[in-house]
Coordinates of C-alpha atoms and ligand atoms in Angstrom, one line a residue:
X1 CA 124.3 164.1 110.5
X2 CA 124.2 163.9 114.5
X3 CA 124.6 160.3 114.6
X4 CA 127.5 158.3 115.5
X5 CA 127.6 155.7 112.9
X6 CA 127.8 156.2 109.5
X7 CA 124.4 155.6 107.5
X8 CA 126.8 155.0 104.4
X9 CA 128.4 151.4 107.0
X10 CA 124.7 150.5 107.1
X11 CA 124.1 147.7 105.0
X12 CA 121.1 148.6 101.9
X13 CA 121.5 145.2 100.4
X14 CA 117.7 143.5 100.1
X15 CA 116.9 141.5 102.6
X16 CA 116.7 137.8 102.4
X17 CA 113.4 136.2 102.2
X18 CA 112.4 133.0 101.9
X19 CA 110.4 131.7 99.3
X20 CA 106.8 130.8 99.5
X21 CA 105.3 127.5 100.7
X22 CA 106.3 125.0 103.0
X23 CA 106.1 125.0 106.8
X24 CA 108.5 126.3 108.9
X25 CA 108.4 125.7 113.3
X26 CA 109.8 128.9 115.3
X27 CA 109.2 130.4 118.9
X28 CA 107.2 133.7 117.3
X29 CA 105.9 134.5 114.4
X30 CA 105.9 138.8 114.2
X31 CA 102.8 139.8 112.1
X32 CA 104.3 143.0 110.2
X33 CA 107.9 143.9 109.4
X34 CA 108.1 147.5 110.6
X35 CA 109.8 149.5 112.8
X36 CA 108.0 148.0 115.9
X37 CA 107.9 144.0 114.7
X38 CA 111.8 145.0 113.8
X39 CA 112.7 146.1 117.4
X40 CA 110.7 142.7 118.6
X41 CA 113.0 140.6 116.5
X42 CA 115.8 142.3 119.1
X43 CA 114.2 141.9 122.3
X44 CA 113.2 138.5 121.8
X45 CA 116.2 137.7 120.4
X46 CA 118.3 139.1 123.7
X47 CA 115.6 136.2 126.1
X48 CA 116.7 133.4 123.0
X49 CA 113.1 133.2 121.4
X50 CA 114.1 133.3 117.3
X51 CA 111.2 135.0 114.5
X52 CA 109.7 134.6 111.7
X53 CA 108.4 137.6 110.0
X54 CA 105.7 137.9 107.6
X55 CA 104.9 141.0 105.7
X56 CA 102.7 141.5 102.6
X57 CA 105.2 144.7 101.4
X58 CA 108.9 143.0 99.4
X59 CA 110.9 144.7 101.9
X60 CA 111.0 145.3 105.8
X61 CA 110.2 148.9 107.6
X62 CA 106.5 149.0 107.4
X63 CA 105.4 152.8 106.8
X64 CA 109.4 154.2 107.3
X65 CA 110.3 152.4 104.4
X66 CA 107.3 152.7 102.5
X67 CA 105.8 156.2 103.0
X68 CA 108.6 158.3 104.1
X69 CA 111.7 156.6 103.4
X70 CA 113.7 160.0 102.7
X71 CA 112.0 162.0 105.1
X72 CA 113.8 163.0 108.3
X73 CA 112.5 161.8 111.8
X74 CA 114.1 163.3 115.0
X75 CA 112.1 162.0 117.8
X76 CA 114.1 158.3 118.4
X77 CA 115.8 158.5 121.6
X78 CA 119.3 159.3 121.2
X79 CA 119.1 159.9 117.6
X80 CA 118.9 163.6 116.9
X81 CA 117.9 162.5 113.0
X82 CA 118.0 160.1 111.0
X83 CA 115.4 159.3 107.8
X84 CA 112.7 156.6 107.9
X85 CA 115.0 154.1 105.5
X86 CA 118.2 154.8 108.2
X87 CA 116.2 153.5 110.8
X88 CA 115.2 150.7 109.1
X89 CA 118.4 149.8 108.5
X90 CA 120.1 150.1 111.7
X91 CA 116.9 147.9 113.1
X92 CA 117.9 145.5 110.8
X93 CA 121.6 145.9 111.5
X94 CA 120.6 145.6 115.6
X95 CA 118.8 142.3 115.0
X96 CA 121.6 140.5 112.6
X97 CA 122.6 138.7 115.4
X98 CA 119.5 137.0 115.7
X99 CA 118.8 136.0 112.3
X100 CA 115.5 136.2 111.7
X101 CA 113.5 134.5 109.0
X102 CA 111.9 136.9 106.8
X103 CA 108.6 135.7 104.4
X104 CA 108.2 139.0 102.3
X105 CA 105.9 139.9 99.9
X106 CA 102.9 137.4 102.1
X107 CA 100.1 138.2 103.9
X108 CA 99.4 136.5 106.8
X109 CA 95.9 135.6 106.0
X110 CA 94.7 133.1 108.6
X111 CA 95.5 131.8 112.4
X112 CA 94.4 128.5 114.1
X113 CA 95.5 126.6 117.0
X114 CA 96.7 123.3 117.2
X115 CA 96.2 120.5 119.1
X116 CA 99.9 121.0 121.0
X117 CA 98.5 124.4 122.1
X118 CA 100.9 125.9 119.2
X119 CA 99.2 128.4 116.6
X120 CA 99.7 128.2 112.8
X121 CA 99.4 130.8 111.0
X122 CA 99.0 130.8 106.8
X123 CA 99.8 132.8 104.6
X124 CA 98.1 133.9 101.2
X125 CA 100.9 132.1 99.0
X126 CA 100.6 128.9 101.4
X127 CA 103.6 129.0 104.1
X128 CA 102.6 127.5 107.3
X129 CA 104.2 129.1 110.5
X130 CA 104.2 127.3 113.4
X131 CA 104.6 128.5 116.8
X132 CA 103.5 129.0 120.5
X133 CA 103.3 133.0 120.5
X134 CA 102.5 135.7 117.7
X135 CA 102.6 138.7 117.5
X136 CA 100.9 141.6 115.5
X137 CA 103.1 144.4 114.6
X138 CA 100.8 145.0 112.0
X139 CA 100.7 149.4 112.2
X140 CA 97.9 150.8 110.2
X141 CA 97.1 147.8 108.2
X142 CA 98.6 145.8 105.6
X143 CA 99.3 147.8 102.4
X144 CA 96.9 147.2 100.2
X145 CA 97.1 148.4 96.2
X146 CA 94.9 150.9 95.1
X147 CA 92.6 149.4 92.4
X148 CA 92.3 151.5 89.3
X149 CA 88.7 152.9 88.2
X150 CA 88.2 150.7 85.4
X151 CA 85.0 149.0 85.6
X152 CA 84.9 144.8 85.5
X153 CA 88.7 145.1 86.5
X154 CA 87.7 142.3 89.7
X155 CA 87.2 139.7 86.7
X156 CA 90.4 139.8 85.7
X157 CA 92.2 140.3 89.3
X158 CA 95.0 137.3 89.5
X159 CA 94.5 136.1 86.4
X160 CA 95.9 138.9 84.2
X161 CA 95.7 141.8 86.3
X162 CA 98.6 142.0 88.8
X163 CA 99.3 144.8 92.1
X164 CA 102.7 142.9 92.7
X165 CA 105.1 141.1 90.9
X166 CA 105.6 138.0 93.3
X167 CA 107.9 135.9 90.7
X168 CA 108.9 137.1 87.6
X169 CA 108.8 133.8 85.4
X170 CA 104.9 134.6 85.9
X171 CA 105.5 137.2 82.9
X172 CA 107.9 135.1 80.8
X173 CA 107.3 136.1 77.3
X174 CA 103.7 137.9 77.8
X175 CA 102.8 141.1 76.1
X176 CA 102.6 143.6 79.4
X177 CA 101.0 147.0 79.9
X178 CA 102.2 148.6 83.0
X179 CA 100.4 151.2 84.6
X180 CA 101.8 154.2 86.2
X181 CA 104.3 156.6 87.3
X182 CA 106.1 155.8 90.9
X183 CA 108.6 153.5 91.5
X184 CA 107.2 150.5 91.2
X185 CA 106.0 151.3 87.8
X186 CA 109.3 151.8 86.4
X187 CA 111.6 149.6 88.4
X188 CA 109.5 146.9 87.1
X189 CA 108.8 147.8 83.8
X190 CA 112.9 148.1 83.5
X191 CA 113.0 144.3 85.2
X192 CA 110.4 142.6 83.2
X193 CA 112.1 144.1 79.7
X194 CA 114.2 141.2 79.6
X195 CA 111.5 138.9 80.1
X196 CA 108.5 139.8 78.8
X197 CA 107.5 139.5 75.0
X198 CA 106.7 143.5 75.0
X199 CA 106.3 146.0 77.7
X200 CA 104.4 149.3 77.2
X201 CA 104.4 151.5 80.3
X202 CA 101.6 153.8 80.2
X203 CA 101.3 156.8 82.3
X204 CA 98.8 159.9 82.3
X205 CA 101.8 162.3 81.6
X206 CA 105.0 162.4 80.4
X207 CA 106.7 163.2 83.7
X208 CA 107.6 160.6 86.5
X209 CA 107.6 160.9 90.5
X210 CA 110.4 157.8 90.3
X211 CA 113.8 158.0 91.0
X212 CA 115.3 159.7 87.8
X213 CA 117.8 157.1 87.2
X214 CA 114.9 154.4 86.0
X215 CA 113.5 157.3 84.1
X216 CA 116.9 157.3 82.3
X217 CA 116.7 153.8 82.0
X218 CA 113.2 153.6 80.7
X219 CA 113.4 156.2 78.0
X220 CA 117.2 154.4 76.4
X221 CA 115.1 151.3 75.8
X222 CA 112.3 153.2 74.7
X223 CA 114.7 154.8 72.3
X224 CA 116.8 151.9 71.4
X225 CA 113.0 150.1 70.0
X226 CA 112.9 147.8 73.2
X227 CA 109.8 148.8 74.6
X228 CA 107.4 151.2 74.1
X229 CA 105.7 154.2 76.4
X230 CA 102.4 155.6 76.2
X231 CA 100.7 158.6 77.5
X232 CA 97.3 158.4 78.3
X233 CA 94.7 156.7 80.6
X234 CA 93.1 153.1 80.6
X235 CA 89.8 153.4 80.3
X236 CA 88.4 149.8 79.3
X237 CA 89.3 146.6 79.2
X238 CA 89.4 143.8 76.5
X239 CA 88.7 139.8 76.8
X240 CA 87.1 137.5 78.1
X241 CA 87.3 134.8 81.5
X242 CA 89.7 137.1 83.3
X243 CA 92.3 136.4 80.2
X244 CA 92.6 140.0 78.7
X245 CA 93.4 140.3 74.8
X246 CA 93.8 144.0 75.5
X247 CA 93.4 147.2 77.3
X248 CA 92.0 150.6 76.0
X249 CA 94.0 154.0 76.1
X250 CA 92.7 157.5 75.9
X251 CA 94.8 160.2 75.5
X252 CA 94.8 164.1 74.9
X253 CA 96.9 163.7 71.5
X254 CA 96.4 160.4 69.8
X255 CA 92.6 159.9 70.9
X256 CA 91.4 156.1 71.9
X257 CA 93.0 153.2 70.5
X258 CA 93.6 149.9 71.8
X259 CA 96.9 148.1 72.9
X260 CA 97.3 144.4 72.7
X261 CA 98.4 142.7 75.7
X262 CA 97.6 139.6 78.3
X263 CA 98.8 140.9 81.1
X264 CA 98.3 144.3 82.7
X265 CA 100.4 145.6 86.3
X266 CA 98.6 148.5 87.6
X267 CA 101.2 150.4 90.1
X268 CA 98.8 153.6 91.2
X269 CA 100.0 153.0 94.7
X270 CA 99.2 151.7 98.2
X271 CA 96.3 152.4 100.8
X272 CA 96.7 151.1 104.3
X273 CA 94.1 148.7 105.4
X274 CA 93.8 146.1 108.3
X275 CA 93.1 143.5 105.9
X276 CA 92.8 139.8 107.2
X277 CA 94.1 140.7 110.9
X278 CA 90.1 141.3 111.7
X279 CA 89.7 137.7 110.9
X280 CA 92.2 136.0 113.5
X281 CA 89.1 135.9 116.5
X282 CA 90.5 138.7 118.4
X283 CA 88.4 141.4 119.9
X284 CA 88.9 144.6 118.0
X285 CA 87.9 147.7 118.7
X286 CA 87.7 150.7 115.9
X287 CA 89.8 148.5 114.2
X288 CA 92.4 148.2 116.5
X289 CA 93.7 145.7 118.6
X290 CA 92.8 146.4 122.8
X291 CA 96.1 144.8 125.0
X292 CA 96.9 145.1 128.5
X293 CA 100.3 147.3 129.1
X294 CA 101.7 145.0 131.2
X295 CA 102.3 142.6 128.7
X296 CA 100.7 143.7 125.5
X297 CA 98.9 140.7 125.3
X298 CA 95.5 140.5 123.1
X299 CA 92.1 139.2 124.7
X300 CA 93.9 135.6 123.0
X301 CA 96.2 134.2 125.1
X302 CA 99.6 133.5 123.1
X303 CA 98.7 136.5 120.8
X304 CA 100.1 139.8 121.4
X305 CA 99.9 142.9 119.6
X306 CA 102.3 145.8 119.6
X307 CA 102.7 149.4 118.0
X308 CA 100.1 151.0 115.7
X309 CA 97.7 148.3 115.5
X310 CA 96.9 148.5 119.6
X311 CA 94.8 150.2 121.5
X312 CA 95.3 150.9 125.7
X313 CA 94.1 154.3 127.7
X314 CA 96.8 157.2 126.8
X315 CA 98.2 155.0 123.7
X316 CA 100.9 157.3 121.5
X317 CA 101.3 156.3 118.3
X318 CA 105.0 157.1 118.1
X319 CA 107.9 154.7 117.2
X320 CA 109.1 154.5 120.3
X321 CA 106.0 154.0 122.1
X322 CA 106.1 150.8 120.0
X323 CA 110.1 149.9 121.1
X324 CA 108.7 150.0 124.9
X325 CA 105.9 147.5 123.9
X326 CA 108.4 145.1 122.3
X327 CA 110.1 145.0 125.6
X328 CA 107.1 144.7 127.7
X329 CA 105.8 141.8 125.2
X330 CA 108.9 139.9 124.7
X331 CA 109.4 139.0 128.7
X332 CA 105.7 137.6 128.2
X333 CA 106.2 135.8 125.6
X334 CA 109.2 134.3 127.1
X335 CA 106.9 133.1 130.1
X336 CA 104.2 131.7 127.8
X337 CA 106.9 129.9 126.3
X338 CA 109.0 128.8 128.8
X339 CA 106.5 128.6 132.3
X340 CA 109.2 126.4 134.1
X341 CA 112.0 128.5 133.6
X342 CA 113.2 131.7 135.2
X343 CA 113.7 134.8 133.7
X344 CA 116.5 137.0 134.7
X345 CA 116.9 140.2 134.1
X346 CA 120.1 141.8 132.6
X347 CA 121.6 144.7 131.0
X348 CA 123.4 144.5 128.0
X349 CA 125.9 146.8 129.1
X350 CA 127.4 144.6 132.2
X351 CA 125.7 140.9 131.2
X352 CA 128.1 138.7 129.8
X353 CA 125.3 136.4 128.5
X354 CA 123.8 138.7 126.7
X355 CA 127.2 140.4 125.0
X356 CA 127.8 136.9 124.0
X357 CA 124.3 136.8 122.2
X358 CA 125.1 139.5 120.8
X359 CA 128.5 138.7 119.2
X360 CA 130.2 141.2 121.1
X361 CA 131.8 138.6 124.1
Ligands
LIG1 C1 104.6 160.6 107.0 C2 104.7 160.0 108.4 C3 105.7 160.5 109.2 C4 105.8 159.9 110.5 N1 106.7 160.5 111.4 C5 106.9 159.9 112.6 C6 107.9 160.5 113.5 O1 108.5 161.5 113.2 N2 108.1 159.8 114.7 C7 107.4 158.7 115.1 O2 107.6 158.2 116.2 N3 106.4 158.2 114.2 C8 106.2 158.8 113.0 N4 105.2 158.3 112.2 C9 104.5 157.1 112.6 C10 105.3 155.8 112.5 O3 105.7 155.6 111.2 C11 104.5 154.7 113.0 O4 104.2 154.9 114.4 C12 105.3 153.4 112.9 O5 105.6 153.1 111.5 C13 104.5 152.2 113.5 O6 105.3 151.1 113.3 P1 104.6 149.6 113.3 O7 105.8 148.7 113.1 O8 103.7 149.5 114.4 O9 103.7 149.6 112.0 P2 104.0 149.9 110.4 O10 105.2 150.8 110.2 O11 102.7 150.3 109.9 O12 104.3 148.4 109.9 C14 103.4 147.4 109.8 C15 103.7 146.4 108.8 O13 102.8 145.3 108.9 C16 102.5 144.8 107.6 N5 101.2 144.1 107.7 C17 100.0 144.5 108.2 N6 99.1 143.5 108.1 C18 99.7 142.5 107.5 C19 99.3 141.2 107.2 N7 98.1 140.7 107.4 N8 100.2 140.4 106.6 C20 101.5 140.8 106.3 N9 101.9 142.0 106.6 C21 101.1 142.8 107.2 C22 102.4 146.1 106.8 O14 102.7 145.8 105.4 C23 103.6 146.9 107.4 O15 104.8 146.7 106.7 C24 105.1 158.8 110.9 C25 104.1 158.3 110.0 C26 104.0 158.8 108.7 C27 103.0 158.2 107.8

């Protein structure tokens, strides 16, 4: 390890979100909890414009924290190396002292303007976000859950078919299948044991790509007659209205056979797709988002877009093409928010002002 401060110092605890519903006035809303709408927090943060995030994923650091957490990246200025999850944590250690409001697990589903000139923005569980700028740090999409191939599976979609466990009472004493072999699938099937009537995890094989230790923990409640596990694959489903009474298994050893349940949590997965951002009225092209790069503004003034989601002659889509952008955008948004006043500029390294922002004066 090249780097100065110890990853172990960094902290992994989850980071706080806010539950759903209810409306909630701030100077920026960021679209997108990655790398790049994590650096924005910062550089707003140093001109006193405060965020709130939305991001459909449970945790922040878009495709760093999602696709390649352990994998090692050495292309971030001054850091030699460091994995995806590092730098998502020292992003999130760099922007503590601006507290941002985070609304995981949400999609940001629709944008309109108000009369005031201010946008709202809603999400799919129902928070309203109110403020004069956002901003779309929305990379490659929002993560989307691959659907299993099991035909007239749409019928029973948010009713007893789940891709994400948003609150667990939802599954109080329900009979649960769950549906593969990541993370996901186990680290939830080992939360819901408690509260569920019965889990079965089913999996095509007996062998897991999740960490080992909820393997472990699996297989002792499997063996203590807490739950059960199931090799095989779903091929049908049973009921009727979207309520299911069952799913069919098929499997190598014990042939087809049918396990009760009324709910089943499919984890086979995420695909990247741009999702409800093509809906905001801004001009896309290729299905990303064309700025200016002197301000990263969209075609919609007040709306910005920065990182992976925008387009502009010679665009890289590197990480820290995406940390120049936040810069570039915030002193923008500063002026669309504040036309009246003046904007200095400072360094951190000699400005009093902004030491004292940052806790360090
Ligand atoms: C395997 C791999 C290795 C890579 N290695 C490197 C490397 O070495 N160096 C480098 O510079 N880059 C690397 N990249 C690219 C780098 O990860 C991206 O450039 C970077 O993640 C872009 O950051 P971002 O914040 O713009 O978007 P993302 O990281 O894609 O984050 C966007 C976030 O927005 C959320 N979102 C999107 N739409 C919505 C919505 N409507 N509502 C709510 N949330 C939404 C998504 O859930 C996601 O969390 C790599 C990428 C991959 C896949």
């Amino acid at each position: 390890m090249n780097s100065q401060i110890d990853p172990k110092t960094l902290s992994t605890a989850p980071v706080a979100s806010l539950p759903a519903g209810g409306e909630h006035e701030t100077d920026v809303i960021v679209v997108g909890a990655g790398p790049v709408g994590l650096f924005a927090i910062f550089e707003l943060g140093l001109l006193d414009l405060k965020c709130h995030l939305v991001d459909i994923l449970d945790k922040p650091g878009g495709q760093c924290a999602e696709l390649y957490p352990e994998k090692p990246i050495y292309d971030i200025p001054a850091l030699p190396y460091c994995t995806g999850q590092e730098l998502t944590d020292r992003l999130l250690e760099q922007a503590k002292p601006f507290a941002p409001t985070f609304h995981l697990g949400q999609m940001a589903e629709s944008v309109e303007k108000l009369d005031d000139n201010r946008w709202c923005l809603t999400t799919d569980e129902g928070t309203r976000l109110i403020a004069p700028v956002i901003v779309i740090a929305a990379g490659g999409g929002s993560f989307q859950p691959k659907r299993p191939p099991i035909k007239g599976i749409e019928e029973y979609e948010e009713k007893s078919v789940f891709y994400a466990v948003r609150r667990m009472e939802r599954f109080r004493d329900r009979k649960i299948v769950i549906a593969g072999g990541g993370d996901s699938a186990l680290d939830w099937t080992v939360a819901l044991n408690d509260i569920a009537k019965h889990v079965t995890l089913v999996h095509r094989r007996d062998d897991f790509r999740a960490a080992p230790d909820s393997v472990n923990k699996m297989r002792a409640l499997v063996a203590d007659g807490k739950m059960d596990f199931k090799v095989g694959q779903i091929t049908n489903l049973e009921g009727a209205d979207g309520e299911l009474s069952g799913v069919r298994l098929k499997s190598k050893e014990e042939g087809e056979y049918s396990i009760d349940c009324d709910a089943l949590l499919p984890f086979y997965g995420l695909t990247m797709k741009l999702g409800p951002v093509a809906k905001f009225g801004i001009n896309l092209h290729e299905n990303l988002i064309p700025v200016d790069t002197e301000k990263f503004e969209t075609d919609v003034p007040g709306i910005f877009a920065i990182g992976d989601i925008n387009s502009y002659p010679g665009k890289l889509k590197l990480i820290l093409s995406g940390f120049h952008e936040a810069a570039l955008m915030a002193q923008a948004a500063f002026r669309t928010i504040h036309p009246d006043k003046r904007l200095r500029f400072e360094y951190t390294t000699s400005s009093t002002n902004l030491q004292k922002k940052l806790g360090v004066a």
